[in-house]
Amino acid sequence: MFGYRVPAPDEAMLISGGRRGLGGAPFRVVTGHGKFVLPVFRKTRFLTLSMCEAEVTETCVTRQGISLHVRAVIAFKVGNDTESIINAGQRFLSDQEQMSVLTGRIFAGHLRSIIGSMTVEEIVTERQKLAAEVLDTSKIEMAKIGLIVDSLQIQSIDDGDTGYIEAMSAPHKAAIQRQAQIAQAQATQASVEAEQVAARNQAEYARQTAIVRAEYSAEVDRAQAQAAQAGPLAQAHAQQEVLAAQTELAQRAAKLRQQQLVAEIVKPAEAEAERIRVLAIAEAERMKIQAAAAASYDRVALDRMLIDQLPLIVKEAAGGLAGANVNVLNGADGLGEIAAGLVAQGLTILDSVRQNLNGQNADGGAEKVKGLPELQGYSSTSGKGAGEGEREDGPGDAR
């Protein structure tokens, strides 16, 4: 459209003519949008708002009196506010290249002033502090001309031929070189140690490999030997098992034969011996019973004989009184007493004979009773006399 003007994004459009701008400025400031401008009556100019660069190369003297060649780069631009644009437009609108020149001169002055208050060591080691102090001292002055500084970088510091910086860095260089040598030595030592470790590992691996190979070889030889011995060993085991079976069979046969011998010889012999023992015991018992019976029979026979002979004994005792001169004082009572004494004497003799017969065995005959010649004709086994139960009459028989 005719008469309608629009500034670029990094430009500020300054319209002069007509009414004045903000704060009595001789022009109005338009940024970010277009404006209708009457031709002939209005005049438009454009001020750049883009980033600009200024380079400063200056020789400065430090507090120690040492000259330093300092090179710095300043990045700046026109402020975005209307006041900064007005200030910069009034100063640099006709020749915008002068912004870089003026900025360089301003910073060169501040740079000389600040470096003059610092030592070389501070300048070298604290460049950021130097840049911050230069920015702080130049900020107000730059704002007056409508410029703002984005950054200040110290590019280089050189003392020329004096060699101060180099001498100052010599200990550090020596320390660095020493550290570098130590590091190199350590690296070399580490490399040698690594090589030694690698060599040891390789040797160990070779040793283990040789051991494993030897073990494999020994195992193979052992397996081959076992395989070669398997046949004879199996045959020997088989023969051993056969011998064991034969031995067991022989033992069983011997045990069976022993059992047969026991059954055929020992058991019958033991049975026969037991039979003979039982028979002997029975025979002994029989003989004992017979002897007891015979002894009992002899005693009965002897008692009977004694009873039968008792009158004869009394008679013989009485016969001894036949020619005796006996005086009877008591008459009939005295004769009774004499008769009773004779009978008692006979009974005493009978008891003595019985006691003697009880002490003899069943096989012995009746012994001759001393003082009784009439009993000699009796036998202990038969229980009878020579006259088979008859009595012998004595010369004094009263029959």
Short mmCIF file of C-alpha atoms in Angstrom, two decimals:
data_model
loop_
_atom_site.label_atom_id
_atom_site.label_comp_id
_atom_site.label_asym_id
_atom_site.label_seq_id
_atom_site.Cartn_x
_atom_site.Cartn_y
_atom_site.Cartn_z
CA MET A 1 0.00 0.00 0.00
CA PHE A 2 1.34 3.44 -0.89
CA GLY A 3 2.83 5.31 2.16
CA TYR A 4 2.55 2.27 4.54
CA ARG A 5 5.96 1.31 5.99
CA VAL A 6 6.90 -1.74 8.11
CA PRO A 7 10.28 -2.14 9.91
CA ALA A 8 12.21 -5.43 9.91
CA PRO A 9 12.23 -7.60 13.07
CA ASP A 10 15.77 -6.39 13.98
CA GLU A 11 15.09 -2.72 13.09
CA ALA A 12 13.43 0.25 14.66
CA MET A 13 11.54 2.66 12.31
CA LEU A 14 12.08 6.31 13.19
CA ILE A 15 9.40 8.70 11.75
CA SER A 16 10.28 12.35 11.77
CA GLY A 17 7.99 15.24 10.86
CA GLY A 18 4.61 16.00 12.30
CA ARG A 19 4.14 15.66 16.01
CA ARG A 20 7.06 14.82 18.26
CA GLY A 21 7.80 11.54 19.83
CA LEU A 22 7.91 10.34 23.43
CA GLY A 23 9.61 12.70 25.84
CA GLY A 24 9.92 15.46 23.29
CA ALA A 25 12.03 13.35 20.92
CA PRO A 26 12.30 14.74 17.41
CA PHE A 27 10.87 11.48 15.97
CA ARG A 28 8.49 8.69 16.77
CA VAL A 29 9.76 5.09 17.30
CA VAL A 30 7.90 2.17 15.72
CA THR A 31 9.00 -1.49 16.30
CA GLY A 32 7.27 -4.75 15.55
CA HIS A 33 4.40 -3.31 13.41
CA GLY A 34 3.79 -1.07 10.38
CA LYS A 35 2.76 2.56 10.18
CA PHE A 36 1.13 4.71 7.52
CA VAL A 37 3.52 7.49 6.60
CA LEU A 38 2.45 10.46 4.50
CA PRO A 39 4.87 11.06 1.69
CA VAL A 40 6.61 14.42 1.53
CA PHE A 41 5.27 15.33 4.95
CA ARG A 42 6.88 12.50 6.88
CA LYS A 43 10.38 11.00 6.66
CA THR A 44 11.30 7.51 7.84
CA ARG A 45 14.70 6.15 8.78
CA PHE A 46 15.68 2.67 10.15
CA LEU A 47 18.03 1.95 13.08
CA THR A 48 19.45 -1.58 13.40
CA LEU A 49 18.75 -3.51 16.57
CA SER A 50 20.92 -6.48 15.64
CA MET A 51 24.04 -7.66 17.47
CA CYS A 52 27.21 -5.72 16.76
CA GLU A 53 30.84 -6.52 17.53
CA ALA A 54 33.75 -4.35 18.50
CA GLU A 55 37.35 -5.52 18.84
CA VAL A 56 39.81 -3.84 21.19
CA THR A 57 43.59 -4.26 20.98
CA GLU A 58 45.32 -2.18 23.59
CA THR A 59 48.69 -1.97 25.34
CA CYS A 60 48.14 -1.66 29.06
CA VAL A 61 50.51 -1.21 31.98
CA THR A 62 49.91 -3.23 35.13
CA ARG A 63 50.35 -2.17 38.69
CA GLN A 64 53.82 -3.71 38.54
CA GLY A 65 54.76 -1.54 35.58
CA ILE A 66 54.80 -4.37 33.09
CA SER A 67 53.34 -3.67 29.66
CA LEU A 68 50.74 -6.14 28.41
CA HIS A 69 49.17 -6.37 25.01
CA VAL A 70 45.51 -7.19 25.58
CA ARG A 71 43.01 -8.16 22.92
CA ALA A 72 39.30 -8.23 23.74
CA VAL A 73 36.04 -8.64 21.86
CA ILE A 74 32.81 -6.84 22.87
CA ALA A 75 29.35 -7.97 21.77
CA PHE A 76 26.76 -5.14 22.04
CA LYS A 77 23.53 -3.81 20.54
CA VAL A 78 21.02 -0.99 20.77
CA GLY A 79 18.65 -1.43 23.66
CA ASN A 80 15.09 -2.61 22.91
CA ASP A 81 13.38 0.08 24.96
CA THR A 82 12.27 3.33 23.35
CA GLU A 83 14.63 5.46 25.41
CA SER A 84 17.70 3.48 24.30
CA ILE A 85 16.54 3.61 20.67
CA ILE A 86 16.05 7.37 20.89
CA ASN A 87 19.52 7.83 22.47
CA ALA A 88 21.22 5.63 19.89
CA GLY A 89 19.23 7.18 16.99
CA GLN A 90 20.22 10.68 17.90
CA ARG A 91 23.90 9.64 17.99
CA PHE A 92 24.41 6.99 15.36
CA LEU A 93 21.46 7.14 12.94
CA SER A 94 23.39 8.92 10.22
CA ASP A 95 26.54 6.78 10.70
CA GLN A 96 25.71 3.49 12.46
CA GLU A 97 29.25 2.14 11.94
CA GLN A 98 30.43 4.62 14.55
CA MET A 99 28.77 2.50 17.24
CA SER A 100 31.53 -0.13 17.01
CA VAL A 101 34.30 2.47 16.92
CA LEU A 102 32.96 4.39 19.88
CA THR A 103 32.29 1.22 21.85
CA GLY A 104 35.87 0.02 21.24
CA ARG A 105 37.29 3.31 22.44
CA ILE A 106 35.13 3.31 25.54
CA PHE A 107 36.16 -0.22 26.49
CA ALA A 108 39.82 0.44 25.72
CA GLY A 109 39.83 3.25 28.24
CA HIS A 110 38.13 1.17 30.93
CA LEU A 111 40.39 -1.77 30.16
CA ARG A 112 43.56 0.33 30.66
CA SER A 113 42.19 1.72 33.87
CA ILE A 114 41.29 -1.66 35.40
CA ILE A 115 44.48 -3.47 34.25
CA GLY A 116 46.52 -0.66 35.81
CA SER A 117 45.09 -1.63 39.19
CA MET A 118 45.89 -5.34 38.88
CA THR A 119 49.03 -7.48 38.80
CA VAL A 120 50.06 -9.76 35.96
CA GLU A 121 49.27 -12.81 38.06
CA GLU A 122 45.74 -11.54 38.76
CA ILE A 123 45.18 -10.64 35.12
CA VAL A 124 46.41 -14.00 33.89
CA THR A 125 44.67 -16.13 36.49
CA GLU A 126 41.48 -14.06 36.87
CA ARG A 127 40.41 -13.06 33.40
CA GLN A 128 36.76 -13.44 34.23
CA LYS A 129 37.15 -10.98 37.08
CA LEU A 130 38.82 -8.51 34.71
CA ALA A 131 36.00 -8.80 32.19
CA ALA A 132 33.33 -8.39 34.90
CA GLU A 133 34.96 -5.23 36.27
CA VAL A 134 35.25 -3.72 32.76
CA LEU A 135 31.58 -4.42 32.12
CA ASP A 136 30.51 -2.94 35.43
CA THR A 137 32.45 0.30 34.86
CA SER A 138 31.25 0.72 31.27
CA LYS A 139 27.61 -0.19 31.77
CA ILE A 140 26.40 3.31 32.78
CA GLU A 141 28.37 5.02 30.08
CA MET A 142 27.11 2.61 27.40
CA ALA A 143 23.53 3.11 28.58
CA LYS A 144 23.80 6.83 28.02
CA ILE A 145 24.38 6.30 24.32
CA GLY A 146 21.61 3.69 24.11
CA LEU A 147 23.81 0.60 23.90
CA ILE A 148 23.90 -2.53 26.05
CA VAL A 149 26.79 -5.01 26.22
CA ASP A 150 25.97 -8.68 26.04
CA SER A 151 29.48 -10.00 26.68
CA LEU A 152 33.16 -9.11 26.95
CA GLN A 153 35.79 -11.73 26.17
CA ILE A 154 39.53 -11.30 26.81
CA GLN A 155 41.05 -13.02 23.79
CA SER A 156 44.75 -12.79 24.63
CA ILE A 157 47.27 -11.29 27.02
CA ASP A 158 50.87 -10.96 25.87
CA ASP A 159 53.86 -9.34 27.61
CA GLY A 160 55.92 -9.11 24.44
CA ASP A 161 59.65 -9.65 24.92
CA THR A 162 59.75 -9.19 28.67
CA GLY A 163 59.15 -12.89 29.31
CA TYR A 164 57.38 -12.24 32.60
CA ILE A 165 54.42 -14.44 31.87
CA GLU A 166 56.69 -17.19 30.63
CA ALA A 167 58.87 -16.91 33.73
CA MET A 168 55.76 -16.91 35.87
CA SER A 169 54.59 -20.02 34.18
CA ALA A 170 58.00 -21.73 34.41
CA PRO A 171 57.34 -23.40 37.82
CA HIS A 172 53.97 -24.45 36.61
CA LYS A 173 55.53 -25.71 33.42
CA ALA A 174 58.16 -27.57 35.44
CA ALA A 175 55.52 -28.99 37.71
CA ILE A 176 53.44 -29.89 34.72
CA GLN A 177 56.46 -31.40 33.01
CA ARG A 178 57.32 -33.25 36.19
CA GLN A 179 53.78 -34.46 36.49
CA ALA A 180 53.86 -35.35 32.84
CA GLN A 181 57.10 -37.28 33.33
CA ILE A 182 55.66 -38.99 36.41
CA ALA A 183 52.55 -39.76 34.51
CA GLN A 184 54.64 -41.03 31.63
CA ALA A 185 56.75 -43.13 34.01
CA GLN A 186 53.63 -44.43 35.69
CA ALA A 187 52.14 -45.14 32.31
CA THR A 188 55.33 -46.90 31.27
CA GLN A 189 55.42 -48.85 34.53
CA ALA A 190 51.78 -49.70 34.15
CA SER A 191 52.45 -50.75 30.59
CA VAL A 192 55.40 -52.91 31.69
CA GLU A 193 53.36 -54.36 34.52
CA ALA A 194 50.52 -55.00 32.13
CA GLU A 195 52.93 -56.69 29.76
CA GLN A 196 54.33 -58.75 32.64
CA VAL A 197 50.84 -59.64 33.79
CA ALA A 198 49.95 -60.52 30.23
CA ALA A 199 53.11 -62.62 29.95
CA ARG A 200 52.34 -64.34 33.28
CA ASN A 201 48.78 -64.90 32.23
CA GLN A 202 49.98 -66.28 28.92
CA ALA A 203 52.49 -68.52 30.68
CA GLU A 204 49.84 -69.61 33.18
CA TYR A 205 47.45 -70.28 30.35
CA ALA A 206 50.15 -72.27 28.56
CA ARG A 207 50.87 -74.19 31.77
CA GLN A 208 47.20 -74.92 32.36
CA THR A 209 46.85 -75.90 28.75
CA ALA A 210 49.81 -78.27 29.06
CA ILE A 211 48.38 -79.68 32.30
CA VAL A 212 44.99 -80.18 30.71
CA ARG A 213 46.57 -81.79 27.70
CA ALA A 214 48.63 -84.06 29.96
CA GLU A 215 45.52 -84.92 31.96
CA TYR A 216 43.60 -85.63 28.77
CA SER A 217 46.49 -87.74 27.50
CA ALA A 218 46.74 -89.61 30.81
CA GLU A 219 42.99 -90.09 30.81
CA VAL A 220 43.09 -91.40 27.27
CA ASP A 221 45.97 -93.74 28.16
CA ARG A 222 44.13 -94.86 31.26
CA ALA A 223 40.96 -95.45 29.27
CA GLN A 224 42.94 -97.40 26.67
CA ALA A 225 44.65 -99.45 29.37
CA GLN A 226 41.29 -100.10 31.02
CA ALA A 227 39.84 -101.07 27.68
CA ALA A 228 42.81 -103.38 27.05
CA GLN A 229 42.40 -104.89 30.51
CA ALA A 230 38.65 -105.07 30.31
CA GLY A 231 38.67 -108.47 28.60
CA PRO A 232 41.12 -110.23 30.96
CA LEU A 233 39.54 -108.54 33.95
CA ALA A 234 36.10 -109.63 32.86
CA GLN A 235 37.39 -113.18 32.32
CA ALA A 236 39.13 -113.14 35.70
CA HIS A 237 35.98 -111.83 37.36
CA ALA A 238 33.96 -114.50 35.62
CA GLN A 239 36.40 -117.20 36.75
CA GLN A 240 36.37 -115.75 40.24
CA GLU A 241 32.59 -115.84 40.25
CA VAL A 242 32.67 -119.44 38.98
CA LEU A 243 35.16 -120.39 41.71
CA ALA A 244 33.02 -118.61 44.28
CA ALA A 245 29.95 -120.46 43.02
CA GLN A 246 31.83 -123.76 43.07
CA THR A 247 33.13 -123.05 46.55
CA GLU A 248 29.66 -122.21 47.74
CA LEU A 249 28.32 -125.35 46.06
CA ALA A 250 31.05 -127.44 47.72
CA GLN A 251 30.26 -125.86 51.07
CA ARG A 252 26.59 -126.59 50.59
CA ALA A 253 27.42 -130.17 49.56
CA ALA A 254 29.67 -130.60 52.61
CA LYS A 255 26.99 -129.16 54.84
CA LEU A 256 24.40 -131.45 53.26
CA ARG A 257 26.74 -134.45 53.68
CA GLN A 258 27.30 -133.45 57.29
CA GLN A 259 23.58 -133.27 57.81
CA GLN A 260 23.21 -136.66 56.11
CA LEU A 261 25.94 -138.17 58.35
CA VAL A 262 24.25 -136.70 61.37
CA ALA A 263 20.94 -138.11 60.21
CA GLU A 264 22.42 -141.50 59.24
CA ILE A 265 25.00 -142.13 62.00
CA VAL A 266 24.93 -139.60 64.81
CA LYS A 267 21.18 -139.46 65.31
CA PRO A 268 20.72 -143.26 65.22
CA ALA A 269 23.73 -143.70 67.55
CA GLU A 270 22.33 -141.07 69.90
CA ALA A 271 18.93 -142.78 69.70
CA GLU A 272 20.52 -146.17 70.36
CA ALA A 273 22.53 -144.77 73.25
CA GLU A 274 19.42 -143.14 74.63
CA ARG A 275 17.56 -146.44 74.22
CA ILE A 276 20.34 -148.34 76.01
CA ARG A 277 20.44 -145.68 78.72
CA VAL A 278 16.69 -145.87 79.16
CA LEU A 279 16.84 -149.68 79.19
CA ALA A 280 19.69 -149.62 81.71
CA ILE A 281 17.77 -147.20 83.87
CA ALA A 282 14.69 -149.37 83.54
CA GLU A 283 16.72 -152.51 84.30
CA ALA A 284 18.31 -150.84 87.29
CA GLU A 285 14.96 -149.68 88.49
CA ARG A 286 13.62 -153.19 87.93
CA MET A 287 16.51 -154.73 89.83
CA LYS A 288 16.17 -152.17 92.57
CA ILE A 289 12.48 -152.92 92.81
CA GLN A 290 13.21 -156.66 92.79
CA ALA A 291 15.89 -156.21 95.43
CA ALA A 292 13.55 -154.12 97.51
CA ALA A 293 10.86 -156.69 97.03
CA ALA A 294 13.27 -159.53 97.90
CA ALA A 295 14.50 -157.65 100.94
CA SER A 296 10.94 -157.01 101.98
CA TYR A 297 10.13 -160.69 101.42
CA ASP A 298 13.18 -161.78 103.41
CA ARG A 299 12.21 -159.53 106.27
CA VAL A 300 8.69 -160.87 106.24
CA ALA A 301 10.05 -164.44 106.13
CA LEU A 302 12.55 -163.75 108.89
CA ASP A 303 9.89 -162.15 111.06
CA ARG A 304 7.77 -165.12 110.49
CA MET A 305 10.64 -167.45 111.33
CA LEU A 306 11.48 -165.52 114.45
CA ILE A 307 7.87 -165.58 115.50
CA ASP A 308 7.80 -169.30 114.91
CA GLN A 309 11.07 -169.78 116.85
CA LEU A 310 10.07 -167.49 119.71
CA PRO A 311 8.49 -170.29 121.73
CA LEU A 312 11.55 -172.41 121.14
CA ILE A 313 13.81 -169.57 122.31
CA VAL A 314 11.75 -169.14 125.42
CA LYS A 315 11.75 -172.88 125.88
CA GLU A 316 15.54 -172.99 125.62
CA ALA A 317 15.83 -170.16 128.08
CA ALA A 318 13.53 -171.90 130.40
CA GLY A 319 15.43 -175.14 129.90
CA GLY A 320 18.44 -173.47 131.41
CA LEU A 321 16.52 -173.28 134.62
CA ALA A 322 15.65 -176.93 134.69
CA GLY A 323 18.38 -178.10 137.02
CA ALA A 324 18.65 -174.83 138.90
CA ASN A 325 17.77 -174.41 142.47
CA VAL A 326 15.28 -171.56 142.38
CA ASN A 327 13.75 -170.24 145.48
CA VAL A 328 10.39 -168.65 144.95
CA LEU A 329 9.60 -166.28 147.69
CA ASN A 330 6.35 -164.93 146.48
CA GLY A 331 4.67 -168.08 145.53
CA ALA A 332 2.57 -167.94 142.47
CA ASP A 333 3.41 -164.29 141.93
CA GLY A 334 7.10 -165.02 141.97
CA LEU A 335 6.69 -167.73 139.34
CA GLY A 336 4.74 -165.34 137.17
CA GLU A 337 7.50 -162.78 137.39
CA ILE A 338 10.11 -165.34 136.31
CA ALA A 339 7.99 -166.38 133.33
CA ALA A 340 7.43 -162.79 132.35
CA GLY A 341 11.18 -162.13 132.50
CA LEU A 342 11.84 -165.08 130.19
CA VAL A 343 9.30 -163.81 127.70
CA ALA A 344 10.78 -160.29 127.83
CA GLN A 345 14.27 -161.72 127.20
CA GLY A 346 13.00 -163.51 124.16
CA LEU A 347 11.36 -160.38 122.74
CA THR A 348 14.62 -158.41 123.28
CA ILE A 349 16.55 -161.00 121.31
CA LEU A 350 13.93 -160.82 118.53
CA ASP A 351 14.28 -157.01 118.26
CA SER A 352 18.10 -157.23 118.09
CA VAL A 353 17.90 -159.73 115.25
CA ARG A 354 15.49 -157.48 113.29
CA GLN A 355 17.78 -154.46 113.65
CA ASN A 356 20.78 -156.44 112.34
CA LEU A 357 18.78 -157.68 109.33
CA ASN A 358 17.61 -154.12 108.40
CA GLY A 359 21.31 -152.99 108.00
CA GLN A 360 22.11 -155.66 105.38
CA ASN A 361 21.45 -155.42 101.57
CA ALA A 362 18.72 -157.26 99.72
CA ASP A 363 21.18 -159.65 98.01
CA GLY A 364 22.80 -160.93 101.31
CA GLY A 365 21.30 -164.03 103.02
CA ALA A 366 20.19 -164.23 106.58
CA GLU A 367 23.33 -164.33 108.77
CA LYS A 368 23.70 -166.70 111.57
CA VAL A 369 22.44 -165.26 114.81
CA LYS A 370 25.02 -165.66 117.53
CA GLY A 371 23.79 -167.69 120.50
CA LEU A 372 20.94 -169.18 118.32
CA PRO A 373 22.24 -172.39 116.75
CA GLU A 374 18.71 -173.36 115.79
CA LEU A 375 18.56 -170.66 113.01
CA GLN A 376 21.46 -171.97 110.91
CA GLY A 377 19.25 -174.00 108.62
CA TYR A 378 17.47 -170.92 107.09
CA SER A 379 18.46 -169.10 103.79
CA SER A 380 18.00 -165.37 103.12
CA THR A 381 17.07 -165.84 99.52
CA SER A 382 14.45 -168.48 99.96
CA GLY A 383 13.25 -167.58 103.44
CA LYS A 384 13.03 -171.25 104.41
CA GLY A 385 15.16 -173.77 106.36
CA ALA A 386 16.52 -177.09 105.32
CA GLY A 387 13.37 -178.86 106.35
CA GLU A 388 11.27 -176.42 104.08
CA GLY A 389 9.25 -174.96 106.96
CA GLU A 390 9.79 -177.79 109.41
CA ARG A 391 11.30 -177.13 112.74
CA GLU A 392 14.21 -179.06 114.23
CA ASP A 393 13.42 -180.51 117.51
CA GLY A 394 15.96 -179.88 120.19
CA PRO A 395 16.84 -182.23 122.92
CA GLY A 396 14.75 -180.19 125.22
CA ASP A 397 11.58 -180.06 123.05
CA ALA A 398 8.55 -180.26 125.26
CA ARG A 399 6.27 -181.74 122.53
#
